[in-house]
Structures are given as C-alpha cells and as structure tokens.
Coordinates of N, CA and C and ligand atoms in Angstrom, one line a residue:
X109 N -26.8 8.4 -32.9 CA -26.3 9.3 -34.1 C -26.9 9.1 -35.4
X110 N -27.2 10.0 -36.2 CA -27.6 9.7 -37.5 C -26.7 10.6 -38.4
X111 N -25.8 10.1 -39.3 CA -25.0 10.8 -40.2 C -25.3 10.6 -41.6
X112 N -25.3 11.8 -42.2 CA -25.6 11.9 -43.7 C -24.4 11.9 -44.6
X113 N -24.4 10.9 -45.5 CA -23.2 11.1 -46.5 C -23.5 11.3 -47.8
X114 N -23.4 12.5 -48.1 CA -23.8 13.0 -49.5 C -23.0 12.6 -50.6
X115 N -21.7 12.1 -50.4 CA -20.9 11.3 -51.3 C -20.6 12.7 -52.5
X116 N -20.6 12.3 -53.6 CA -20.0 13.2 -54.6 C -21.3 13.7 -55.5
X117 N -22.3 14.3 -54.5 CA -23.5 14.6 -55.2 C -23.9 16.1 -54.9
X118 N -24.4 16.9 -55.9 CA -25.2 18.0 -55.5 C -24.1 19.2 -55.9
X119 N -24.6 20.3 -56.4 CA -23.9 21.6 -56.7 C -24.0 22.4 -55.3
X120 N -23.5 23.9 -55.6 CA -23.6 24.6 -54.1 C -24.9 24.9 -54.0
X121 N -25.8 25.2 -54.9 CA -27.3 25.4 -54.7 C -28.0 24.4 -54.0
X122 N -27.7 23.1 -54.6 CA -28.3 21.9 -54.1 C -28.1 21.7 -52.6
X123 N -26.9 21.9 -52.3 CA -26.2 21.8 -51.1 C -26.7 23.1 -49.9
X124 N -27.1 24.0 -50.5 CA -27.5 25.0 -49.7 C -29.1 24.9 -49.2
X125 N -29.5 24.3 -50.3 CA -31.2 24.1 -50.3 C -31.3 22.9 -49.3
X126 N -30.5 22.1 -49.4 CA -30.8 20.8 -48.6 C -30.4 21.0 -47.0
X127 N -29.3 21.8 -46.9 CA -28.8 22.3 -45.6 C -29.8 23.0 -44.8
X128 N -30.6 23.9 -45.7 CA -31.4 25.0 -45.2 C -32.9 24.2 -44.8
X129 N -33.1 23.2 -46.0 CA -34.4 22.5 -45.7 C -34.4 21.7 -44.3
X130 N -33.0 21.0 -44.0 CA -32.9 20.3 -42.8 C -33.0 21.4 -41.5
X131 N -32.1 22.3 -41.6 CA -32.3 23.3 -40.7 C -33.8 23.8 -40.4
X132 N -34.5 24.0 -41.4 CA -36.1 24.4 -41.1 C -36.7 23.4 -40.4
X133 N -36.6 21.9 -40.8 CA -37.2 21.0 -40.4 C -36.8 20.8 -38.7
X134 N -35.5 20.9 -38.6 CA -35.0 20.6 -37.2 C -35.6 21.9 -36.4
X135 N -36.0 23.1 -36.9 CA -36.5 24.3 -36.2 C -38.0 23.9 -35.9
X136 N -38.9 23.3 -36.8 CA -40.2 23.4 -36.6 C -40.6 22.0 -36.4
X137 N -39.9 21.0 -36.6 CA -40.5 19.4 -36.4 C -40.1 19.1 -34.9
X138 N -39.5 19.8 -34.0 CA -39.2 19.1 -32.8 C -37.9 18.5 -33.1
X139 N -37.1 18.3 -31.8 CA -35.7 18.0 -31.7 C -35.8 16.4 -31.5
X140 N -35.3 15.8 -32.5 CA -35.0 14.2 -32.2 C -33.9 14.1 -31.2
X141 N -33.9 13.1 -30.5 CA -32.9 13.0 -29.4 C -31.5 12.1 -29.8
X142 N -31.0 12.8 -31.0 CA -29.8 12.2 -31.5 C -28.9 13.1 -32.1
X143 N -27.8 12.8 -32.2 CA -26.9 13.8 -32.9 C -26.9 13.8 -34.4
X144 N -26.9 14.8 -35.1 CA -27.1 14.6 -36.4 C -25.8 15.1 -37.0
X145 N -25.3 14.5 -38.0 CA -24.0 14.8 -38.7 C -24.2 14.8 -40.1
X146 N -23.7 16.0 -41.0 CA -24.1 16.1 -42.1 C -22.6 16.1 -42.9
X147 N -22.3 15.2 -43.8 CA -21.1 15.1 -44.6 C -21.3 15.4 -45.9
X148 N -21.2 16.7 -46.2 CA -21.2 17.0 -47.9 C -20.1 16.9 -48.4
X149 N -19.8 17.0 -49.9 CA -18.7 17.0 -50.6 C -17.8 18.2 -49.9
X150 N -16.3 18.1 -49.9 CA -15.4 18.9 -49.2 C -15.5 20.4 -49.7
X151 N -16.1 20.8 -51.0 CA -16.0 22.1 -51.6 C -17.2 22.9 -50.9
X152 N -18.1 22.0 -50.5 CA -19.3 22.7 -49.7 C -19.2 23.1 -48.2
X153 N -18.3 22.5 -47.7 CA -18.2 22.3 -46.0 C -18.2 23.8 -45.6
X154 N -17.2 24.7 -46.1 CA -17.4 25.9 -45.4 C -18.6 26.8 -45.7
X155 N -19.1 26.5 -47.0 CA -20.2 27.2 -47.6 C -21.6 26.8 -46.6
X156 N -21.6 25.6 -46.3 CA -22.7 25.0 -45.4 C -22.7 25.3 -43.9
X157 N -21.4 25.7 -43.4 CA -21.1 25.6 -42.0 C -22.1 26.2 -41.1
X158 N -22.3 27.6 -41.6 CA -23.1 28.3 -40.6 C -24.5 27.8 -40.7
X159 N -25.3 27.4 -41.9 CA -26.4 26.8 -41.9 C -26.7 25.5 -40.8
X160 N -25.6 24.7 -41.0 CA -25.8 23.5 -40.3 C -25.5 23.6 -38.8
X161 N -24.3 24.2 -38.4 CA -24.0 24.5 -37.1 C -24.9 25.3 -36.5
X162 N -25.4 26.4 -37.3 CA -26.4 27.3 -36.7 C -27.6 26.6 -36.1
X163 N -28.0 25.2 -36.8 CA -29.4 24.7 -36.5 C -29.0 23.5 -35.6
X164 N -27.7 23.5 -34.8 CA -27.4 22.4 -34.0 C -26.9 21.1 -34.6
X165 N -26.6 21.1 -35.8 CA -26.1 19.8 -36.6 C -24.7 19.8 -36.6
X166 N -24.0 18.8 -36.7 CA -22.6 18.7 -36.6 C -22.1 18.5 -38.2
X167 N -21.0 19.1 -38.6 CA -20.4 18.9 -40.0 C -19.4 17.8 -40.1
X168 N -19.2 17.0 -41.1 CA -18.4 16.0 -41.2 C -17.7 16.0 -42.6
X169 N -16.2 15.7 -42.9 CA -15.8 15.4 -43.9 C -16.0 14.1 -44.5
X170 N -15.6 13.6 -45.7 CA -16.1 12.1 -46.1 C -14.4 11.4 -46.1
X171 N -13.5 12.4 -46.0 CA -12.1 11.6 -46.2 C -11.0 12.7 -45.8
X172 N -9.8 12.2 -45.2 CA -8.8 13.4 -45.2 C -7.6 12.4 -45.4
X173 N -6.6 13.1 -45.5 CA -5.2 12.5 -45.7 C -4.6 12.0 -44.5
X174 N -3.8 11.0 -44.5 CA -3.2 10.6 -43.3 C -2.0 11.4 -42.8
X175 N -1.3 12.2 -43.7 CA -0.5 13.3 -43.2 C -1.0 14.5 -42.8
X176 N -0.2 15.5 -42.1 CA -0.9 16.6 -41.5 C -1.0 17.7 -42.7
X177 N 0.0 17.6 -43.6 CA 0.2 18.6 -44.6 C 1.0 18.0 -45.8
X178 N 1.3 18.8 -46.8 CA 2.5 18.4 -47.6 C 2.1 18.3 -49.1
X179 N 3.1 17.7 -49.8 CA 2.7 17.8 -51.3 C 1.8 16.4 -51.7
X180 N 0.7 16.5 -51.5 CA -0.5 15.6 -51.8 C -1.6 16.1 -52.6
X181 N -1.5 16.4 -53.8 CA -2.3 17.1 -54.7 C -3.9 16.3 -54.7
X182 N -4.7 17.1 -54.6 CA -6.0 16.7 -54.6 C -6.5 16.2 -53.3
X183 N -5.8 16.1 -52.2 CA -6.0 15.6 -51.1 C -6.5 16.6 -50.0
X184 N -7.1 16.2 -48.9 CA -7.4 17.4 -47.9 C -6.9 16.8 -46.5
X185 N -6.2 17.8 -45.8 CA -6.0 17.5 -44.7 C -7.1 17.6 -43.3
X186 N -6.8 16.5 -42.5 CA -7.6 16.8 -41.3 C -7.8 17.9 -40.8
X187 N -6.6 18.7 -40.5 CA -6.6 20.1 -40.1 C -7.4 21.1 -40.7
X188 N -7.5 21.2 -42.1 CA -8.3 22.1 -42.9 C -9.8 21.5 -42.7
X189 N -10.2 20.5 -42.7 CA -11.5 19.9 -42.5 C -12.1 20.6 -41.0
X190 N -11.2 20.5 -39.8 CA -11.5 21.1 -38.6 C -11.8 22.5 -38.8
X191 N -10.8 23.1 -39.6 CA -10.7 24.7 -39.9 C -12.1 25.1 -40.5
X192 N -12.6 24.1 -41.3 CA -13.6 24.3 -42.1 C -15.1 24.2 -41.3
X193 N -15.1 23.8 -39.8 CA -16.1 23.6 -39.1 C -16.3 22.3 -39.0
X194 N -15.6 21.3 -39.4 CA -15.9 19.8 -39.1 C -15.9 19.4 -37.8
X195 N -16.5 18.6 -37.2 CA -16.2 17.8 -36.0 C -15.9 16.3 -36.2
X196 N -16.4 16.0 -37.3 CA -16.2 14.3 -37.7 C -15.5 14.3 -39.2
X197 N -15.3 13.1 -39.4 CA -14.7 12.7 -40.9 C -15.0 11.3 -40.7
X198 N -15.7 11.0 -42.1 CA -15.9 9.6 -42.3 C -14.6 8.8 -42.9
X199 N -14.1 7.7 -42.5 CA -12.9 7.3 -42.9 C -13.3 5.6 -43.1
X200 N -12.4 5.3 -44.4 CA -12.5 3.8 -44.5 C -13.9 3.3 -45.1
X201 N -14.5 4.3 -45.8 CA -15.8 4.0 -46.6 C -15.5 2.9 -47.6
X202 N -16.2 1.9 -48.0 CA -16.2 0.8 -48.8 C -15.8 1.3 -50.0
X203 N -16.3 2.6 -50.4 CA -16.2 3.0 -51.7 C -14.5 3.8 -52.0
X204 N -13.9 4.2 -50.6 CA -12.6 4.3 -50.6 C -11.8 3.3 -50.8
X205 N -12.0 2.3 -50.0 CA -11.3 1.0 -49.8 C -11.5 0.6 -51.2
X206 N -12.4 0.4 -52.1 CA -12.7 -0.3 -53.4 C -12.0 0.4 -54.5
X207 N -12.6 2.0 -54.4 CA -12.2 2.6 -55.5 C -10.7 3.3 -55.4
X208 N -10.1 3.3 -54.4 CA -8.8 4.1 -54.3 C -7.9 3.1 -53.6
X209 N -8.2 1.9 -53.5 CA -7.3 0.9 -53.0 C -6.8 1.3 -51.6
X210 N -7.6 1.9 -50.8 CA -7.1 2.0 -49.4 C -7.2 0.7 -48.6
X211 N -6.1 0.5 -47.8 CA -5.8 -0.5 -47.2 C -6.2 -0.2 -45.7
X212 N -6.4 -0.9 -44.8 CA -6.7 -1.0 -43.4 C -5.8 -0.1 -42.7
X213 N -4.5 -0.3 -43.2 CA -3.2 0.2 -42.4 C -3.4 1.6 -42.8
X214 N -3.5 2.2 -43.9 CA -3.6 3.6 -44.1 C -4.9 4.2 -43.6
X215 N -6.0 3.4 -43.5 CA -7.1 4.1 -42.8 C -6.7 4.4 -41.3
X216 N -6.0 3.4 -40.6 CA -5.5 3.5 -39.6 C -4.7 4.7 -39.3
X217 N -3.8 5.3 -40.3 CA -3.0 6.4 -40.2 C -4.0 7.3 -40.3
X218 N -5.2 7.3 -41.0 CA -6.0 8.3 -41.4 C -6.8 8.7 -40.1
X219 N -7.2 7.7 -39.3 CA -7.9 8.0 -38.0 C -7.0 8.6 -37.2
X220 N -5.7 8.2 -37.1 CA -4.7 8.9 -36.2 C -4.7 10.5 -36.6
X221 N -4.7 10.7 -37.9 CA -4.5 12.0 -38.2 C -5.6 13.0 -37.9
X222 N -6.9 12.3 -38.1 CA -8.1 12.9 -37.5 C -7.9 13.2 -36.4
X223 N -7.7 12.5 -35.5 CA -7.4 12.6 -34.0 C -6.5 13.8 -33.8
X224 N -5.3 13.8 -34.2 CA -4.4 14.8 -34.1 C -5.0 16.2 -34.4
X225 N -5.8 16.3 -35.5 CA -6.5 17.4 -35.5 C -7.9 17.8 -34.8
X226 N -8.1 16.9 -33.9 CA -9.2 16.9 -32.9 C -10.7 16.7 -33.8
X227 N -10.6 15.6 -34.5 CA -11.6 15.4 -35.3 C -12.2 13.9 -34.8
X228 N -13.4 13.7 -34.8 CA -13.9 12.4 -34.4 C -14.0 11.6 -35.8
X229 N -13.5 10.4 -35.6 CA -13.6 9.5 -36.8 C -14.9 8.6 -36.8
X230 N -15.4 8.4 -38.0 CA -16.6 7.5 -38.1 C -15.7 6.4 -38.9
X231 N -15.2 5.3 -38.5 CA -14.6 4.5 -39.1 C -15.6 3.3 -39.7
X232 N -15.6 3.2 -41.0 CA -16.5 2.2 -41.7 C -15.6 0.9 -41.9
X233 N -16.6 0.0 -41.7 CA -16.2 -1.6 -41.8 C -17.4 -2.4 -42.4
X234 N -16.7 -3.3 -43.0 CA -17.9 -4.2 -43.8 C -17.6 -5.3 -44.9
X235 N -18.2 -6.4 -44.7 CA -17.9 -7.7 -45.6 C -18.6 -7.4 -47.0
X236 N -17.8 -8.1 -48.0 CA -18.7 -8.2 -49.1 C -19.6 -9.3 -49.1
X237 N -20.5 -9.6 -50.4 CA -21.2 -10.4 -50.4 C -20.8 -11.9 -50.2
X238 N -19.6 -12.0 -51.1 CA -19.2 -13.4 -51.1 C -18.6 -13.7 -49.9
X239 N -18.0 -12.6 -49.1 CA -17.4 -13.2 -47.8 C -18.4 -13.4 -46.8
X240 N -19.7 -12.9 -46.9 CA -20.7 -13.4 -46.0 C -21.3 -14.6 -46.4
X241 N -21.5 -15.0 -47.7 CA -21.9 -16.2 -48.2 C -21.0 -17.4 -47.8
X242 N -19.8 -17.0 -47.7 CA -18.7 -17.9 -47.4 C -18.5 -18.1 -45.8
X243 N -19.4 -17.4 -45.2 CA -19.5 -17.3 -43.3 C -18.4 -16.8 -43.0
X244 N -17.8 -15.8 -43.6 CA -16.5 -15.2 -43.1 C -16.8 -13.8 -42.7
X245 N -18.1 -13.3 -42.5 CA -18.6 -11.8 -42.3 C -17.9 -11.4 -41.0
X246 N -18.0 -12.1 -39.9 CA -17.5 -11.6 -38.5 C -16.0 -11.7 -38.7
X247 N -15.2 -12.6 -39.2 CA -13.8 -12.7 -39.5 C -13.4 -11.4 -40.2
X248 N -13.9 -11.2 -41.4 CA -13.5 -10.2 -42.1 C -13.6 -8.8 -41.4
X249 N -14.7 -8.6 -40.9 CA -14.9 -7.2 -40.3 C -13.8 -7.1 -38.8
X250 N -13.9 -8.2 -38.3 CA -12.9 -8.3 -37.2 C -11.4 -7.8 -37.6
X251 N -11.1 -8.6 -38.8 CA -9.7 -8.1 -39.2 C -9.6 -6.7 -39.7
X252 N -10.8 -6.2 -40.2 CA -10.8 -4.9 -40.7 C -10.8 -3.9 -39.4
X253 N -11.4 -4.1 -38.5 CA -11.3 -3.5 -37.3 C -9.9 -3.5 -36.6
X254 N -9.5 -4.6 -36.2 CA -8.2 -4.5 -35.6 C -7.1 -3.9 -36.5
X255 N -7.3 -4.0 -37.8 CA -6.0 -3.2 -38.5 C -6.3 -1.8 -38.9
X256 N -7.6 -1.4 -38.7 CA -8.0 0.1 -39.2 C -8.0 1.0 -37.9
X257 N -7.9 0.2 -36.8 CA -7.9 1.0 -35.4 C -6.4 1.6 -34.9
X258 N -6.1 2.7 -34.9 CA -4.9 2.9 -34.3 C -5.0 2.8 -32.8
X259 N -3.5 3.0 -32.4 CA -3.5 2.4 -30.9 C -4.1 3.6 -30.1
X260 N -3.9 4.8 -30.5 CA -4.6 5.8 -29.6 C -6.0 6.2 -30.1
X261 N -6.9 6.8 -29.3 CA -8.1 7.0 -29.8 C -9.0 6.1 -28.8
X262 N -10.3 6.6 -28.4 CA -11.2 6.1 -27.4 C -12.4 6.2 -28.1
X263 N -13.5 5.5 -27.3 CA -14.7 5.4 -27.7 C -15.5 6.9 -28.0
X264 N -14.9 7.6 -27.3 CA -15.5 9.2 -27.7 C -14.9 9.9 -28.9
X265 N -13.9 9.3 -29.4 CA -13.4 9.8 -30.5 C -13.4 8.9 -31.7
X266 N -14.0 7.7 -31.7 CA -13.9 7.0 -32.7 C -15.4 6.4 -32.7
X267 N -16.2 6.6 -33.7 CA -17.5 5.8 -34.1 C -17.2 4.8 -35.1
X268 N -17.9 3.7 -34.8 CA -17.8 2.5 -35.9 C -19.2 2.5 -36.6
X269 N -18.8 2.4 -38.0 CA -20.1 2.4 -39.1 C -19.9 0.8 -39.7
X270 N -21.1 0.0 -39.4 CA -21.0 -1.4 -39.8 C -21.9 -1.1 -41.1
X271 N -21.1 -1.4 -42.3 CA -21.8 -1.4 -43.5 C -21.6 -2.3 -44.5
X272 N -22.4 -3.3 -44.6 CA -22.3 -4.6 -45.4 C -22.0 -4.1 -46.8
X273 N -21.0 -4.2 -47.5 CA -20.6 -3.6 -49.0 C -21.9 -4.0 -49.9
X274 N -22.6 -5.1 -49.8 CA -23.5 -5.6 -50.4 C -25.0 -4.8 -50.4
X275 N -25.1 -3.9 -49.3 CA -26.1 -3.5 -48.8 C -26.2 -2.0 -49.2
X276 N -25.0 -1.7 -49.7 CA -24.8 0.1 -50.1 C -25.2 0.5 -51.3
X277 N -26.3 1.3 -51.2 CA -26.9 1.7 -52.5 C -27.7 0.6 -53.2
X278 N -27.9 -0.5 -52.6 CA -28.5 -1.5 -53.5 C -30.1 -1.8 -53.2
X279 N -30.5 -0.9 -51.9 CA -31.8 -1.3 -51.6 C -32.1 -2.6 -50.7
X280 N -30.9 -3.3 -50.5 CA -31.0 -4.5 -49.6 C -30.4 -4.2 -48.2
X281 N -30.9 -4.7 -47.3 CA -30.5 -4.5 -46.0 C -30.2 -5.8 -45.4
X282 N -29.2 -5.8 -44.5 CA -28.9 -7.1 -43.7 C -30.1 -7.4 -42.8
X283 N -30.3 -8.8 -42.4 CA -31.3 -9.1 -41.6 C -30.9 -8.9 -40.3
X284 N -32.0 -8.6 -39.3 CA -31.9 -8.0 -37.9 C -31.0 -8.9 -37.2
X285 N -31.0 -10.2 -37.4 CA -30.1 -11.1 -36.4 C -28.7 -10.8 -36.7
X286 N -28.4 -10.5 -38.2 CA -26.9 -10.6 -38.6 C -26.4 -9.1 -38.2
X287 N -27.3 -8.3 -38.1 CA -26.8 -6.9 -37.8 C -26.5 -6.8 -36.4
X288 N -27.4 -7.6 -35.6 CA -27.4 -7.5 -34.1 C -26.1 -8.2 -33.7
X289 N -25.9 -9.3 -34.4 CA -24.7 -10.3 -33.9 C -23.4 -9.5 -34.3
X290 N -23.3 -8.7 -35.6 CA -22.1 -8.0 -36.0 C -21.9 -6.9 -35.1
X291 N -22.8 -6.1 -34.8 CA -22.8 -4.9 -33.9 C -22.3 -5.4 -32.4
X292 N -22.7 -6.5 -32.0 CA -22.2 -6.9 -30.5 C -20.6 -7.6 -30.8
X293 N -20.5 -8.0 -32.0 CA -18.9 -8.6 -32.2 C -17.9 -7.2 -32.1
X294 N -18.5 -6.2 -33.0 CA -17.7 -4.8 -32.9 C -17.4 -4.3 -31.6
X295 N -18.4 -4.3 -30.9 CA -18.3 -3.6 -29.7 C -17.5 -4.5 -28.8
X296 N -17.4 -5.8 -28.7 CA -16.6 -6.5 -27.9 C -15.2 -6.5 -28.3
X297 N -15.0 -6.6 -29.7 CA -13.6 -6.5 -30.2 C -13.0 -5.1 -29.6
X298 N -13.7 -3.9 -30.1 CA -13.3 -2.8 -29.7 C -12.8 -2.6 -28.2
X299 N -13.7 -3.3 -27.5 CA -13.2 -3.3 -25.7 C -12.2 -4.1 -25.7
X300 N -11.9 -5.1 -26.4 CA -10.3 -5.8 -26.3 C -9.3 -4.9 -26.9
X301 N -9.6 -4.4 -27.8 CA -8.4 -3.6 -28.5 C -8.0 -2.3 -27.7
X302 N -9.0 -1.7 -27.1 CA -8.6 -0.4 -26.6 C -8.6 -0.4 -25.1
X303 N -7.7 0.1 -24.6 CA -7.5 0.1 -23.1 C -8.7 0.9 -22.3
X304 N -9.3 2.1 -23.2 CA -10.5 2.6 -22.4 C -11.6 1.7 -22.5
X305 N -11.8 0.8 -23.2 CA -12.9 -0.1 -23.4 C -14.0 0.3 -24.4
X306 N -15.2 -0.5 -24.5 CA -16.3 0.0 -25.5 C -17.4 0.9 -24.8
X307 N -17.3 1.3 -23.5 CA -18.2 2.1 -22.8 C -18.4 3.4 -23.8
X308 N -19.6 3.7 -24.1 CA -19.6 4.8 -24.8 C -19.5 4.7 -26.4
X309 N -19.2 3.6 -26.8 CA -19.0 3.4 -28.2 C -20.2 3.4 -29.0
X310 N -20.3 4.3 -30.0 CA -21.3 4.1 -31.0 C -21.1 3.3 -32.2
X311 N -21.8 2.6 -32.4 CA -21.8 1.5 -33.6 C -23.0 2.0 -34.2
X312 N -22.8 2.5 -35.5 CA -23.8 2.7 -36.7 C -24.0 1.7 -37.5
X313 N -25.1 1.5 -38.1 CA -25.6 0.5 -39.2 C -25.8 1.5 -40.5
X314 N -25.1 1.1 -41.5 CA -25.3 1.8 -42.8 C -25.3 0.9 -44.1
X315 N -26.3 0.9 -44.9 CA -26.6 0.1 -46.1 C -28.1 0.1 -46.3
X316 N -28.3 1.1 -47.2 CA -29.7 1.3 -47.7 C -30.7 1.5 -46.5
X317 N -30.6 2.4 -45.5 CA -31.3 2.8 -44.5 C -32.2 3.8 -45.1
X318 N -33.5 3.8 -44.9 CA -34.4 4.8 -45.5 C -35.4 4.8 -44.4
X319 N -36.5 5.9 -44.5 CA -37.3 6.2 -43.6 C -38.3 4.8 -43.5
X320 N -38.4 4.2 -44.3 CA -39.5 2.9 -44.4 C -38.7 1.9 -43.5
X321 N -37.5 1.7 -43.3 CA -37.0 0.6 -42.5 C -36.1 1.0 -41.4
X322 N -36.2 2.4 -41.2 CA -35.2 3.0 -40.0 C -35.8 2.5 -38.7
X323 N -37.0 2.3 -38.5 CA -37.5 2.1 -37.0 C -37.0 0.5 -36.8
X324 N -37.2 -0.3 -37.6 CA -36.9 -1.6 -37.7 C -35.4 -1.8 -37.5
X325 N -34.6 -1.0 -38.1 CA -33.1 -1.2 -37.8 C -32.8 -0.5 -36.7
X326 N -33.1 0.5 -36.5 CA -32.5 1.5 -35.3 C -33.0 0.9 -33.8
X327 N -33.9 0.0 -33.9 CA -34.5 -0.6 -32.4 C -33.5 -2.0 -32.3
X328 N -32.9 -2.5 -33.2 CA -31.9 -3.7 -33.0 C -31.1 -3.3 -31.9
X329 N -30.9 -4.5 -31.0 CA -30.1 -4.0 -29.9 C -28.4 -4.0 -30.4
X330 N -27.8 -3.1 -29.9 CA -26.6 -2.8 -30.2 C -26.2 -1.7 -31.6
X331 N -27.5 -1.2 -32.2 CA -27.4 -0.3 -33.1 C -27.6 1.0 -32.4
X332 N -26.5 2.0 -32.4 CA -26.6 3.2 -32.0 C -26.9 4.3 -32.8
X333 N -27.4 3.8 -34.1 CA -27.5 5.0 -35.0 C -27.2 4.4 -36.4
X334 N -27.4 5.5 -37.5 CA -27.2 5.0 -38.9 C -26.3 5.9 -39.7
X335 N -25.7 5.6 -40.6 CA -24.9 6.3 -41.7 C -25.8 6.2 -42.9
X336 N -26.3 7.1 -43.3 CA -27.3 7.1 -44.5 C -26.7 7.9 -45.7
X337 N -26.7 7.0 -47.0 CA -26.3 7.7 -48.3 C -27.3 8.3 -48.9
X338 N -28.0 7.3 -49.8 CA -29.0 8.1 -50.8 C -30.2 8.6 -50.1
X339 N -30.6 8.0 -49.1 CA -32.0 8.7 -48.4 C -31.5 10.0 -48.0
X340 N -30.1 10.5 -47.7 CA -29.9 11.8 -46.9 C -29.8 12.8 -48.1
X341 N -30.0 12.6 -49.2 CA -30.1 13.6 -50.3 C -31.5 14.2 -50.4
X342 N -32.4 13.7 -49.7 CA -33.9 14.3 -49.4 C -34.1 14.7 -48.1
X343 N -34.0 16.2 -47.9 CA -34.2 16.6 -46.6 C -35.6 15.8 -45.7
X344 N -36.5 15.4 -46.4 CA -37.7 15.0 -45.6 C -37.3 13.4 -45.3
X345 N -36.7 12.7 -46.1 CA -36.4 11.5 -46.1 C -35.4 11.3 -44.8
X346 N -34.4 12.1 -45.0 CA -33.1 12.1 -43.9 C -33.9 12.3 -42.7
X347 N -34.8 13.3 -42.6 CA -35.5 13.8 -41.4 C -36.4 12.7 -40.7
X348 N -37.1 12.1 -41.6 CA -37.8 10.9 -41.1 C -37.0 9.8 -40.4
X349 N -35.8 9.5 -41.0 CA -34.9 8.6 -40.3 C -34.5 9.2 -39.0
X350 N -34.1 10.4 -38.8 CA -33.7 11.1 -37.5 C -34.8 11.0 -36.5
X351 N -36.1 11.2 -37.1 CA -37.1 11.5 -36.3 C -37.6 10.0 -35.5
X352 N -36.8 8.9 -35.8 CA -37.1 7.7 -35.1 C -36.8 8.0 -33.8
X353 N -35.8 8.8 -33.4 CA -35.2 9.1 -32.0 C -36.1 10.0 -31.3
X354 N -37.1 10.6 -32.0 CA -38.1 11.4 -31.3 C -39.4 10.9 -30.9
X355 N -39.5 9.5 -31.2 CA -40.7 8.9 -31.2 C -40.8 8.0 -29.7
Ligands
PEP599 C1 -23.1 4.7 -47.5 O1 -22.8 4.9 -48.6 O2 -22.4 5.0 -46.4 C2 -24.4 4.4 -47.5 C3 -25.0 3.7 -46.3 O3 -25.3 4.4 -48.6 P1 -26.8 3.8 -49.0 O4 -27.4 4.6 -47.5 O5 -27.0 4.8 -50.1 O6 -26.8 2.6 -48.9

C-alpha cells in the first residue's frame, strides 16, 4: 500500500488538479501492484471521490472523532467519512498526538469508532529523536501500539504506519537496519496482542519517503508500503513512489 497524506494543503482547485493528474497517470502509466490510498483534507473528500475511486484508488480521511456523533464542534465522524466515500482513515499521526494532545487511549477509541463505521484504520506510531538516542525506540513504539490498539480489529481492518517523528517532513530517514528491526517488532507485537494474529498485517514506513529513496526503503524486509506526506503533493513524485511496485 502507498498512502498519500496531503495534510492541510491545497484548495479545491489544487485538490482536483492533483487527483486528476494521479488518475491520468494511473490510466496511462500502467498499474502498480499496490493499493493506492489518497487522504485529502476533509472538505475535499466528497469532491474528489469520483475522480479517485473511478481511477481505482481509495479515499481516506486524516482523522475522526472517537464518538459516532454528537456535540463535537469542528470534528468529523467516522460514519461521515465513510459516507463521503472513504475506505480508510489515518489515526494517531504524530502531528495529532503533538498538536492536539491526543493520547494513545483516545486513539484506541478512534480506531474502534473507525471500525464501527466500516473504515480501515492506518494507525501511526513512532518515536522522537530523543527517545531513539536514548535507546528507547522499540519500547516507546511498543507502548504506543499496545495502548492505541483497541481489543477488536484484525490485520484486515488495521494497518500500522511506523513514522519516526524526527523523520517526518525533515528530509531525514531512518536507516534500513532500524526500519527493518522496528517493522519486525511491530509485526510480532501485533501478533501477540491480536487473537487473529499478524498474518496479512501491513506495516508501512513513513518519514520523508520520496521517489529517490522509495526503492531502497520499500525493499526492506517487513516494509509493506509507505505513508507519504510532502512528496504526495506532486502527482509525479507520488506516482514514482507507487511505481516501485510496478518494477
Ligand atoms: C507524514 O506526515 O505522514 C509523512 C510521512 O510526511 P513526510 O513524507 O512529509 O515526511
């Protein structure tokens, strides 16, 4: 899977242009053997639905509320995301954890809400630079995973994105050995925590993935795809990452 996280970028016209450029590339440049998920800002979801779904890509939200509905000004429900055509929702992104004070307990409730609405969660975990320097990366990510995973939900319903916080938007990436070790750790832990086991689980890497480093990262054992921020704002760049799976 290669997932695009557009974050809070672009107006309606930019979103339309980007979605249509991706659809054109997909129609003319051959089919990469991966699922492609595009997560635009919430206000663009419905508008871009036909272009993206029509081209065989999936739509995802960037967050949802933990409750199904109610007095939660400014929030969006998982059910409304699904109603807008979403199949996926990103949850627990480090920008939500840091900028909105989201705890793993809250994220666990959001993953459960997504499941109730029939959405698949892309659950993000990742350590800070200080935590990695202190030799605590595996422990921190393990704790995030344990606390962010609700009891219900299988590997078909939940994808994990390992995103070292210090690699997001910085141009820096973790080294191959550290990525491989973390992905195996996540897979193992998921298998222990979930009665359905880790079979079929997809563990994505995120953090400054771009066309130039995609092949190196996506060939690491245990890496099942990428969550892409900055490079997903250019159709060509994003497509060249997806195209790794066509080679
Ligand atoms: C992200 O925010 O999920 C991300 C991976 O961003 P970037 O690719 O820009 O580092």
